Amino acid sequence: MRHLIELLDGAVLQAYVDAGLDYRPRYTPVMRVLAQQQSATIGQLAELAGITQPAATQTVALMKTEGLLLVVAGGEDGRQRVVRLSPQGELLLPRLQACWQATKCAADSLDAELEFPLSACLAQAIAVLETRPFGERIRDASKKRRTTT
């Protein structure tokens, strides 16, 4: 699994470099959400991007440091953080969208060459793991091993 991720992520990162962009692939889920809606809280970003809240918090902090996002206090008591694209992030968006389209075309061509489309397999694996997490499966397997030995 790690090798597959390395192959895919490495190629995506190289596509950004080839496009002259200083951009990390891990920013993409946040950028995609903010491309669709003007602003979101960290919790909303996590939910809409399909990432954990700690991952969203860390990613937003990195993106803010790089000048891609603006984060302001929001909510009734000001404790929530509302995130939106900075002017620099907005300027970057069209170039990113071109890279995302090329990546989608490449993924579609990969799916077409596989006996079982990778995108469908991953979607199914995610759905199954959301029903019964892998950690639970490991614990069950460990219990079974202890009882049979």
Tab-separated table of N, CA and C in Angstrom, residues 40-95:
chain	number	residue	atom	x	y	z
A	40	ALA	N	-15.155	28.348	5.425
A	40	ALA	CA	-15.606	27.205	6.209
A	40	ALA	C	-14.847	27.207	7.533
A	41	THR	N	-15.464	26.627	8.554
A	41	THR	CA	-14.761	26.414	9.803
A	41	THR	C	-13.837	25.211	9.630
A	42	ILE	N	-12.943	25.013	10.576
A	42	ILE	CA	-12.050	23.852	10.522
A	42	ILE	C	-12.881	22.565	10.516
A	43	GLY	N	-13.904	22.506	11.364
A	43	GLY	CA	-14.754	21.314	11.420
A	43	GLY	C	-15.462	21.054	10.107
A	44	GLN	N	-15.968	22.120	9.494
A	44	GLN	CA	-16.629	21.969	8.197
A	44	GLN	C	-15.642	21.502	7.128
A	45	LEU	N	-14.435	22.083	7.156
A	45	LEU	CA	-13.404	21.662	6.194
A	45	LEU	C	-13.106	20.178	6.345
A	46	ALA	N	-12.941	19.746	7.587
A	46	ALA	CA	-12.633	18.332	7.830
A	46	ALA	C	-13.735	17.444	7.270
A	47	GLU	N	-14.967	17.785	7.587
A	47	GLU	CA	-16.096	16.969	7.130
A	47	GLU	C	-16.217	16.967	5.609
A	48	LEU	N	-16.182	18.139	5.006
A	48	LEU	CA	-16.366	18.240	3.555
A	48	LEU	C	-15.183	17.676	2.767
A	49	ALA	N	-13.987	17.765	3.338
A	49	ALA	CA	-12.795	17.259	2.650
A	49	ALA	C	-12.570	15.780	2.913
A	50	GLY	N	-13.288	15.223	3.884
A	50	GLY	CA	-13.115	13.806	4.194
A	50	GLY	C	-11.814	13.518	4.913
A	51	ILE	N	-11.388	14.461	5.767
A	51	ILE	CA	-10.168	14.277	6.546
A	51	ILE	C	-10.505	14.477	8.019
A	52	THR	N	-9.599	14.069	8.894
A	52	THR	CA	-9.857	14.238	10.320
A	52	THR	C	-9.695	15.703	10.707
A	53	GLN	N	-10.298	16.064	11.838
A	53	GLN	CA	-10.177	17.444	12.298
A	53	GLN	C	-8.713	17.797	12.628
A	54	PRO	N	-7.941	16.903	13.290
A	54	PRO	CA	-6.530	17.239	13.504
A	54	PRO	C	-5.759	17.446	12.193
A	55	ALA	N	-6.056	16.624	11.185
A	55	ALA	CA	-5.396	16.795	9.886
A	55	ALA	C	-5.786	18.123	9.260
A	56	ALA	N	-7.056	18.494	9.368
A	56	ALA	CA	-7.514	19.784	8.836
A	56	ALA	C	-6.821	20.933	9.559
A	57	THR	N	-6.728	20.843	10.885
A	57	THR	CA	-6.078	21.891	11.675
A	57	THR	C	-4.619	22.050	11.257
A	58	GLN	N	-3.900	20.932	11.132
A	58	GLN	CA	-2.486	20.984	10.742
A	58	GLN	C	-2.311	21.521	9.320
A	59	THR	N	-3.149	21.060	8.413
A	59	THR	CA	-3.044	21.489	7.021
A	59	THR	C	-3.345	22.973	6.889
A	60	VAL	N	-4.384	23.438	7.570
A	60	VAL	CA	-4.729	24.859	7.536
A	60	VAL	C	-3.583	25.699	8.095
A	61	ALA	N	-2.969	25.248	9.178
A	61	ALA	CA	-1.841	25.993	9.763
A	61	ALA	C	-0.686	26.115	8.764
A	62	LEU	N	-0.363	25.020	8.085
A	62	LEU	CA	0.704	25.051	7.075
A	62	LEU	C	0.341	25.992	5.919
A	63	MET	N	-0.892	25.877	5.453
A	63	MET	CA	-1.332	26.695	4.325
A	63	MET	C	-1.373	28.174	4.691
A	64	LYS	N	-1.733	28.476	5.920
A	64	LYS	CA	-1.739	29.872	6.386
A	64	LYS	C	-0.309	30.408	6.406
A	65	THR	N	0.622	29.603	6.905
A	65	THR	CA	2.028	29.998	6.952
A	65	THR	C	2.563	30.285	5.554
A	66	GLU	N	2.106	29.521	4.576
A	66	GLU	CA	2.550	29.714	3.196
A	66	GLU	C	1.767	30.805	2.466
A	67	GLY	N	0.838	31.435	3.166
A	67	GLY	CA	0.112	32.560	2.586
A	67	GLY	C	-1.051	32.189	1.694
A	68	LEU	N	-1.482	30.922	1.731
A	68	LEU	CA	-2.581	30.480	0.868
A	68	LEU	C	-3.958	30.716	1.478
A	69	LEU	N	-4.008	30.814	2.800
A	69	LEU	CA	-5.284	30.948	3.503
A	69	LEU	C	-5.272	32.125	4.467
A	70	LEU	N	-6.461	32.607	4.747
A	70	LEU	CA	-6.690	33.571	5.817
A	70	LEU	C	-7.564	32.875	6.849
A	71	VAL	N	-7.243	33.053	8.113
A	71	VAL	CA	-8.002	32.448	9.199
A	71	VAL	C	-8.402	33.569	10.149
A	72	VAL	N	-9.713	33.690	10.380
A	72	VAL	CA	-10.214	34.737	11.268
A	72	VAL	C	-11.138	34.132	12.312
A	73	ALA	N	-11.285	34.843	13.413
A	73	ALA	CA	-12.194	34.390	14.462
A	73	ALA	C	-13.622	34.495	13.949
A	74	GLY	N	-14.441	33.529	14.337
A	74	GLY	CA	-15.837	33.534	13.921
A	74	GLY	C	-16.710	32.939	14.994
A	75	GLY	N	-17.967	32.779	14.710
A	75	GLY	CA	-18.905	32.230	15.680
A	75	GLY	C	-19.325	33.295	16.680
A	76	GLU	N	-20.258	32.923	17.526
A	76	GLU	CA	-20.806	33.886	18.476
A	76	GLU	C	-19.780	34.369	19.492
A	77	ASP	N	-18.907	33.474	19.941
A	77	ASP	CA	-17.935	33.861	20.957
A	77	ASP	C	-16.534	34.070	20.398
A	78	GLY	N	-16.363	33.941	19.105
A	78	GLY	CA	-15.078	34.180	18.481
A	78	GLY	C	-14.079	33.048	18.621
A	79	ARG	N	-14.492	31.908	19.197
A	79	ARG	CA	-13.550	30.804	19.378
A	79	ARG	C	-13.398	29.948	18.128
A	80	GLN	N	-14.413	29.921	17.283
A	80	GLN	CA	-14.290	29.165	16.031
A	80	GLN	C	-13.365	29.914	15.086
A	81	ARG	N	-12.684	29.169	14.253
A	81	ARG	CA	-11.823	29.768	13.238
A	81	ARG	C	-12.477	29.558	11.875
A	82	VAL	N	-12.641	30.657	11.151
A	82	VAL	CA	-13.221	30.603	9.812
A	82	VAL	C	-12.076	30.775	8.814
A	83	VAL	N	-12.050	29.891	7.848
A	83	VAL	CA	-10.951	29.816	6.890
A	83	VAL	C	-11.456	30.206	5.515
A	84	ARG	N	-10.633	30.972	4.792
A	84	ARG	CA	-10.938	31.284	3.395
A	84	ARG	C	-9.636	31.442	2.636
A	85	LEU	N	-9.720	31.406	1.325
A	85	LEU	CA	-8.529	31.579	0.505
A	85	LEU	C	-8.011	33.009	0.634
A	86	SER	N	-6.707	33.150	0.684
A	86	SER	CA	-6.083	34.469	0.641
A	86	SER	C	-6.064	34.917	-0.821
A	87	PRO	N	-5.734	36.172	-1.078
A	87	PRO	CA	-5.580	36.575	-2.483
A	87	PRO	C	-4.565	35.708	-3.231
A	88	GLN	N	-3.484	35.324	-2.565
A	88	GLN	CA	-2.484	34.439	-3.187
A	88	GLN	C	-3.110	33.075	-3.502
A	89	GLY	N	-3.912	32.535	-2.592
A	89	GLY	CA	-4.581	31.257	-2.819
A	89	GLY	C	-5.568	31.336	-3.969
A	90	GLU	N	-6.281	32.446	-4.055
A	90	GLU	CA	-7.241	32.632	-5.153
A	90	GLU	C	-6.534	32.710	-6.503
A	91	LEU	N	-5.374	33.369	-6.534
A	91	LEU	CA	-4.608	33.461	-7.783
A	91	LEU	C	-4.066	32.102	-8.214
A	92	LEU	N	-3.753	31.259	-7.255
A	92	LEU	CA	-3.201	29.943	-7.539
A	92	LEU	C	-4.259	28.958	-8.045
A	93	LEU	N	-5.492	29.178	-7.663
A	93	LEU	CA	-6.569	28.218	-7.928
A	93	LEU	C	-6.715	27.799	-9.394
A	94	PRO	N	-6.726	28.702	-10.373
A	94	PRO	CA	-6.876	28.237	-11.768
A	94	PRO	C	-5.757	27.297	-12.218
A	95	ARG	N	-4.535	27.562	-11.786
A	95	ARG	CA	-3.420	26.679	-12.157
A	95	ARG	C	-3.552	25.322	-11.476
